[in-house]
Amino acid sequence: MSDLKKSEILGYHSFAEDSNWNGSYENFLERTTSGKSSRYLIFLLDIIKFKNGKLLDFAAGTCWTSYIFAEKNFDVTALEMNPSDLCGLGIFRKYRNKMPFKAILGDCENSPLKEGVFDVVFCHQALHHATDLDRMVSEMARCAKKGGFVIAGGEHIRPFYSSDEAFRKKHPAVAFGANEHAYPYYRYRSAFRSAGITKVKVIPRGFECDFETISQKPVRALIKCILKIPIIGEGIVRSALLYFSGAGTEITIYGYKS
């Protein structure tokens, strides 16, 4: 395992300790309950066209999304490289008999899983932790069946005129050694296409739930005014969010394995 990945594992555990994260089963259930009711996760569930079948929760963290998908009748396998009992697979291991899914400790950039197994490969807030973005997306695609659905949500983007270094200086987890990054949205799109994923679609955060995830009320109001402009309003807002919004803004990106 590379030094960067070791730093990510140790760094995020240290960040979780410093942030007083709770690794109890009760807290895990609270996280799944709040997740199930979030408009963003409801949106993600809605755009996944498969409603059952084999689902890989890729870089699953504490596996709270794995739990939700298992409750939705998917046959879920979680893959995560961090064994931490605060922010990784340690929570699954402690409460294995209460978890309705399988989980594997493994490197997401060199997956131990067989090729072409899963109907859905799902990744949440994890691609921006990759040491090699193209490699990680390629592994997602490799694990999917032909025609399978590959989706990543909550991925950090930054404006084309900004830099990854500037983003990293502001992210609180980086000081602990976490491998946080932000890319222009088209960098993710390029990685998806290079991995053989077709019909790739990118959705800026906000479009999925009437912009309620944008906390600044004046910005929300301005967006909704611009959207009323016939023909070009939606294009203006989409371009603004993709090209000019602040570093750390998120996207959802998805497509189908060719």
Tab-separated table of C-alpha atoms in Angstrom:
chain	number	residue	atom	x	y	z
A	1	MET	CA	0.000	0.000	0.000
A	2	SER	CA	1.348	3.433	-0.945
A	3	ASP	CA	2.336	6.029	1.641
A	4	LEU	CA	-0.479	8.287	0.385
A	5	LYS	CA	-3.082	5.615	1.112
A	6	LYS	CA	-1.629	4.901	4.543
A	7	SER	CA	-1.758	8.637	5.240
A	8	GLU	CA	-5.402	8.728	4.115
A	9	ILE	CA	-6.356	5.861	6.432
A	10	LEU	CA	-4.559	7.202	9.494
A	11	GLY	CA	-5.374	10.815	8.713
A	12	TYR	CA	-9.102	10.331	8.382
A	13	HIS	CA	-9.243	8.296	11.577
A	14	SER	CA	-7.401	11.110	13.384
A	15	PHE	CA	-9.762	13.672	11.851
A	16	ALA	CA	-12.747	11.590	13.017
A	17	GLU	CA	-11.317	11.413	16.544
A	18	ASP	CA	-10.676	15.154	16.611
A	19	SER	CA	-14.227	15.771	15.365
A	20	ASN	CA	-15.676	13.474	18.061
A	21	TRP	CA	-17.271	11.067	15.607
A	22	ASN	CA	-19.218	8.286	17.287
A	23	GLY	CA	-18.697	4.667	16.200
A	24	SER	CA	-21.647	3.187	18.109
A	25	TYR	CA	-24.373	1.136	16.448
A	26	GLU	CA	-26.966	3.639	17.672
A	27	ASN	CA	-25.157	6.457	15.903
A	28	PHE	CA	-24.858	4.311	12.777
A	29	LEU	CA	-28.641	3.813	12.752
A	30	GLU	CA	-29.200	7.541	13.276
A	31	ARG	CA	-27.007	8.197	10.229
A	32	THR	CA	-28.968	5.768	8.072
A	33	THR	CA	-32.271	7.244	9.256
A	34	SER	CA	-31.244	10.812	8.429
A	35	GLY	CA	-29.769	9.612	5.129
A	36	LYS	CA	-32.981	7.909	4.070
A	37	SER	CA	-34.936	11.125	4.571
A	38	SER	CA	-32.435	13.445	2.854
A	39	ARG	CA	-33.628	14.899	-0.433
A	40	TYR	CA	-30.239	14.276	-1.959
A	41	LEU	CA	-30.204	10.530	-1.268
A	42	ILE	CA	-33.812	10.244	-2.410
A	43	PHE	CA	-32.674	11.851	-5.667
A	44	LEU	CA	-29.795	9.366	-6.018
A	45	LEU	CA	-32.121	6.431	-5.409
A	46	ASP	CA	-34.547	7.797	-7.977
A	47	ILE	CA	-32.031	8.050	-10.826
A	48	ILE	CA	-30.712	4.513	-10.294
A	49	LYS	CA	-32.859	2.721	-12.839
A	50	PHE	CA	-32.240	-0.711	-11.330
A	51	LYS	CA	-34.480	-1.275	-8.312
A	52	ASN	CA	-32.882	-4.558	-7.234
A	53	GLY	CA	-30.005	-6.817	-8.217
A	54	LYS	CA	-26.355	-6.818	-7.213
A	55	LEU	CA	-25.046	-3.467	-5.975
A	56	LEU	CA	-21.459	-2.601	-5.079
A	57	ASP	CA	-21.060	0.231	-2.581
A	58	PHE	CA	-17.617	1.357	-3.699
A	59	ALA	CA	-15.404	3.024	-1.075
A	60	ALA	CA	-18.296	2.640	1.340
A	61	GLY	CA	-16.799	4.294	4.428
A	62	THR	CA	-18.912	3.330	7.435
A	63	CYS	CA	-21.344	1.527	5.092
A	64	TRP	CA	-24.398	3.572	6.026
A	65	THR	CA	-25.424	3.768	2.362
A	66	SER	CA	-24.882	-0.003	2.068
A	67	TYR	CA	-27.431	-0.494	4.835
A	68	ILE	CA	-29.982	1.689	3.065
A	69	PHE	CA	-29.542	-0.096	-0.274
A	70	ALA	CA	-29.890	-3.485	1.442
A	71	GLU	CA	-33.189	-2.312	2.920
A	72	LYS	CA	-34.240	-1.368	-0.635
A	73	ASN	CA	-33.891	-5.046	-1.691
A	74	PHE	CA	-30.474	-4.830	-3.332
A	75	ASP	CA	-27.949	-7.627	-2.830
A	76	VAL	CA	-25.214	-5.353	-1.469
A	77	THR	CA	-21.464	-5.774	-1.232
A	78	ALA	CA	-19.481	-2.944	0.372
A	79	LEU	CA	-15.815	-2.335	-0.471
A	80	GLU	CA	-13.701	-0.077	1.755
A	81	MET	CA	-9.955	0.177	2.440
A	82	ASN	CA	-10.104	1.936	5.830
A	83	PRO	CA	-10.481	-0.437	8.824
A	84	SER	CA	-11.243	2.435	11.232
A	85	ASP	CA	-14.035	1.869	13.742
A	86	LEU	CA	-14.980	5.558	13.444
A	87	CYS	CA	-14.916	6.268	9.713
A	88	GLY	CA	-14.359	2.901	8.041
A	89	LEU	CA	-15.158	-0.799	7.937
A	90	GLY	CA	-14.527	-1.294	11.643
A	91	ILE	CA	-18.142	-0.378	12.352
A	92	PHE	CA	-19.368	-3.197	10.093
A	93	ARG	CA	-16.996	-5.647	11.744
A	94	LYS	CA	-18.134	-4.697	15.264
A	95	TYR	CA	-21.812	-5.125	14.421
A	96	ARG	CA	-21.587	-7.702	11.627
A	97	ASN	CA	-24.549	-9.760	12.866
A	98	LYS	CA	-26.805	-6.695	12.532
A	99	MET	CA	-25.732	-5.764	9.009
A	100	PRO	CA	-27.891	-7.009	6.080
A	101	PHE	CA	-25.061	-6.942	3.529
A	102	LYS	CA	-21.541	-8.223	2.840
A	103	ALA	CA	-18.405	-6.111	3.230
A	104	ILE	CA	-14.812	-6.527	2.074
A	105	LEU	CA	-11.671	-4.695	3.169
A	106	GLY	CA	-9.783	-3.783	0.007
A	107	ASP	CA	-8.132	-1.108	-2.108
A	108	CYS	CA	-10.609	0.582	-4.440
A	109	GLU	CA	-7.862	1.406	-6.933
A	110	ASN	CA	-6.908	-2.269	-7.112
A	111	SER	CA	-10.153	-4.034	-6.309
A	112	PRO	CA	-10.098	-7.698	-5.205
A	113	LEU	CA	-13.538	-8.222	-6.787
A	114	LYS	CA	-14.260	-10.122	-9.996
A	115	GLU	CA	-14.983	-8.328	-13.244
A	116	GLY	CA	-18.521	-7.775	-14.532
A	117	VAL	CA	-20.498	-8.840	-11.455
A	118	PHE	CA	-22.654	-5.886	-10.384
A	119	ASP	CA	-25.796	-4.314	-11.848
A	120	VAL	CA	-25.044	-1.065	-9.999
A	121	VAL	CA	-21.728	0.344	-8.805
A	122	PHE	CA	-22.357	3.228	-6.404
A	123	CYS	CA	-19.781	5.597	-4.943
A	124	HIS	CA	-20.552	8.416	-2.512
A	125	GLN	CA	-18.113	11.212	-1.643
A	126	ALA	CA	-15.088	9.033	-2.391
A	127	LEU	CA	-13.607	9.651	-5.852
A	128	HIS	CA	-12.077	12.905	-4.666
A	129	HIS	CA	-10.035	10.838	-2.168
A	130	ALA	CA	-8.367	8.797	-4.925
A	131	THR	CA	-4.612	8.803	-5.388
A	132	ASP	CA	-5.321	7.967	-9.057
A	133	LEU	CA	-8.758	9.153	-10.195
A	134	ASP	CA	-8.668	7.371	-13.563
A	135	ARG	CA	-7.653	4.104	-11.952
A	136	MET	CA	-10.428	4.270	-9.368
A	137	VAL	CA	-13.132	5.012	-11.946
A	138	SER	CA	-11.729	2.244	-14.157
A	139	GLU	CA	-12.118	-0.193	-11.252
A	140	MET	CA	-15.725	0.905	-10.763
A	141	ALA	CA	-16.421	0.194	-14.426
A	142	ARG	CA	-14.561	-3.122	-14.338
A	143	CYS	CA	-16.752	-4.388	-11.500
A	144	ALA	CA	-19.993	-3.487	-13.335
A	145	LYS	CA	-21.811	-5.805	-15.709
A	146	LYS	CA	-22.101	-4.790	-19.342
A	147	GLY	CA	-24.927	-2.259	-19.376
A	148	GLY	CA	-24.580	-1.793	-15.625
A	149	PHE	CA	-25.172	1.563	-13.958
A	150	VAL	CA	-22.129	3.396	-12.556
A	151	ILE	CA	-22.745	6.433	-10.359
A	152	ALA	CA	-20.712	8.722	-8.098
A	153	GLY	CA	-22.348	11.375	-5.934
A	154	GLY	CA	-21.121	14.158	-3.679
A	155	GLU	CA	-17.848	14.673	-5.572
A	156	HIS	CA	-15.942	17.915	-4.945
A	157	ILE	CA	-15.437	20.197	-7.918
A	158	ARG	CA	-13.631	23.503	-8.282
A	159	PRO	CA	-13.740	26.344	-10.810
A	160	PHE	CA	-11.461	26.052	-13.826
A	161	TYR	CA	-9.497	29.104	-12.653
A	162	SER	CA	-8.847	27.715	-9.149
A	163	SER	CA	-6.356	25.060	-8.023
A	164	ASP	CA	-6.422	21.818	-6.109
A	165	GLU	CA	-3.738	23.192	-3.794
A	166	ALA	CA	-5.947	26.143	-2.833
A	167	PHE	CA	-8.831	23.774	-2.067
A	168	ARG	CA	-6.622	21.509	0.040
A	169	LYS	CA	-5.369	24.429	2.138
A	170	LYS	CA	-8.942	25.121	3.224
A	171	HIS	CA	-10.112	21.552	3.897
A	172	PRO	CA	-9.892	20.701	7.631
A	173	ALA	CA	-9.097	16.999	7.114
A	174	VAL	CA	-5.974	17.653	5.021
A	175	ALA	CA	-3.987	18.785	8.062
A	176	PHE	CA	-4.467	15.285	9.506
A	177	GLY	CA	-3.172	13.609	6.335
A	178	ALA	CA	-6.446	12.955	4.501
A	179	ASN	CA	-6.246	12.803	0.712
A	180	GLU	CA	-8.887	15.412	-0.155
A	181	HIS	CA	-9.031	16.870	-3.666
A	182	ALA	CA	-11.301	18.902	-5.935
A	183	TYR	CA	-11.286	18.675	-9.736
A	184	PRO	CA	-13.010	20.601	-12.516
A	185	TYR	CA	-16.204	18.719	-13.349
A	186	TYR	CA	-14.913	17.762	-16.789
A	187	ARG	CA	-12.010	15.879	-15.191
A	188	TYR	CA	-14.497	13.430	-13.661
A	189	ARG	CA	-16.357	13.213	-16.966
A	190	SER	CA	-13.128	12.404	-18.791
A	191	ALA	CA	-12.322	9.637	-16.281
A	192	PHE	CA	-15.778	8.096	-16.761
A	193	ARG	CA	-15.536	8.143	-20.542
A	194	SER	CA	-11.993	6.765	-20.538
A	195	ALA	CA	-13.224	3.860	-18.398
A	196	GLY	CA	-15.737	2.866	-21.080
A	197	ILE	CA	-18.772	4.406	-19.403
A	198	THR	CA	-21.289	5.795	-21.898
A	199	LYS	CA	-24.237	8.201	-21.775
A	200	VAL	CA	-22.366	10.102	-19.065
A	201	LYS	CA	-24.398	12.803	-17.350
A	202	VAL	CA	-23.182	15.395	-14.838
A	203	ILE	CA	-25.630	17.081	-12.458
A	204	PRO	CA	-24.509	20.058	-10.317
A	205	ARG	CA	-25.532	19.931	-6.665
A	206	GLY	CA	-28.801	21.780	-6.279
A	207	PHE	CA	-30.532	20.669	-9.466
A	208	GLU	CA	-31.674	17.477	-7.768
A	209	CYS	CA	-33.814	19.141	-5.085
A	210	ASP	CA	-34.936	22.592	-6.172
A	211	PHE	CA	-31.647	24.104	-4.888
A	212	GLU	CA	-32.581	23.612	-1.243
A	213	THR	CA	-29.052	22.256	-0.635
A	214	ILE	CA	-27.666	25.713	-1.467
A	215	SER	CA	-27.676	27.313	1.968
A	216	GLN	CA	-27.389	30.980	0.970
A	217	LYS	CA	-30.946	32.263	0.536
A	218	PRO	CA	-30.002	35.201	-1.750
A	219	VAL	CA	-28.152	32.800	-4.068
A	220	ARG	CA	-31.155	30.449	-4.122
A	221	ALA	CA	-33.467	33.344	-4.923
A	222	LEU	CA	-31.200	34.564	-7.734
A	223	ILE	CA	-30.978	31.072	-9.235
A	224	LYS	CA	-34.735	30.685	-9.255
A	225	CYS	CA	-35.134	34.051	-10.976
A	226	ILE	CA	-32.615	33.108	-13.675
A	227	LEU	CA	-34.341	29.754	-14.214
A	228	LYS	CA	-37.472	31.642	-15.262
A	229	ILE	CA	-35.676	33.068	-18.317
A	230	PRO	CA	-37.123	31.183	-21.318
A	231	ILE	CA	-34.897	28.719	-23.189
A	232	ILE	CA	-31.522	29.831	-21.771
A	233	GLY	CA	-32.221	30.119	-18.026
A	234	GLU	CA	-31.363	26.538	-17.071
A	235	GLY	CA	-28.213	26.594	-19.203
A	236	ILE	CA	-26.977	29.762	-17.491
A	237	VAL	CA	-27.459	28.268	-14.021
A	238	ARG	CA	-25.899	24.935	-14.960
A	239	SER	CA	-22.833	26.633	-16.453
A	240	ALA	CA	-22.471	28.922	-13.442
A	241	LEU	CA	-22.567	26.002	-11.008
A	242	LEU	CA	-20.164	23.860	-13.041
A	243	TYR	CA	-17.610	26.487	-14.051
A	244	PHE	CA	-17.758	29.291	-11.488
A	245	SER	CA	-19.097	28.005	-8.148
A	246	GLY	CA	-16.742	27.830	-5.193
A	247	ALA	CA	-14.298	24.985	-4.631
A	248	GLY	CA	-15.935	22.125	-2.761
A	249	THR	CA	-19.242	22.409	-4.582
A	250	GLU	CA	-20.446	18.917	-5.455
A	251	ILE	CA	-21.657	17.025	-8.506
A	252	THR	CA	-23.335	13.732	-9.258
A	253	ILE	CA	-22.016	11.881	-12.306
A	254	TYR	CA	-23.328	8.652	-13.820
A	255	GLY	CA	-23.516	6.501	-16.916
A	256	TYR	CA	-23.635	2.930	-18.225
A	257	LYS	CA	-20.827	0.443	-18.808
A	258	SER	CA	-20.434	-0.175	-22.528
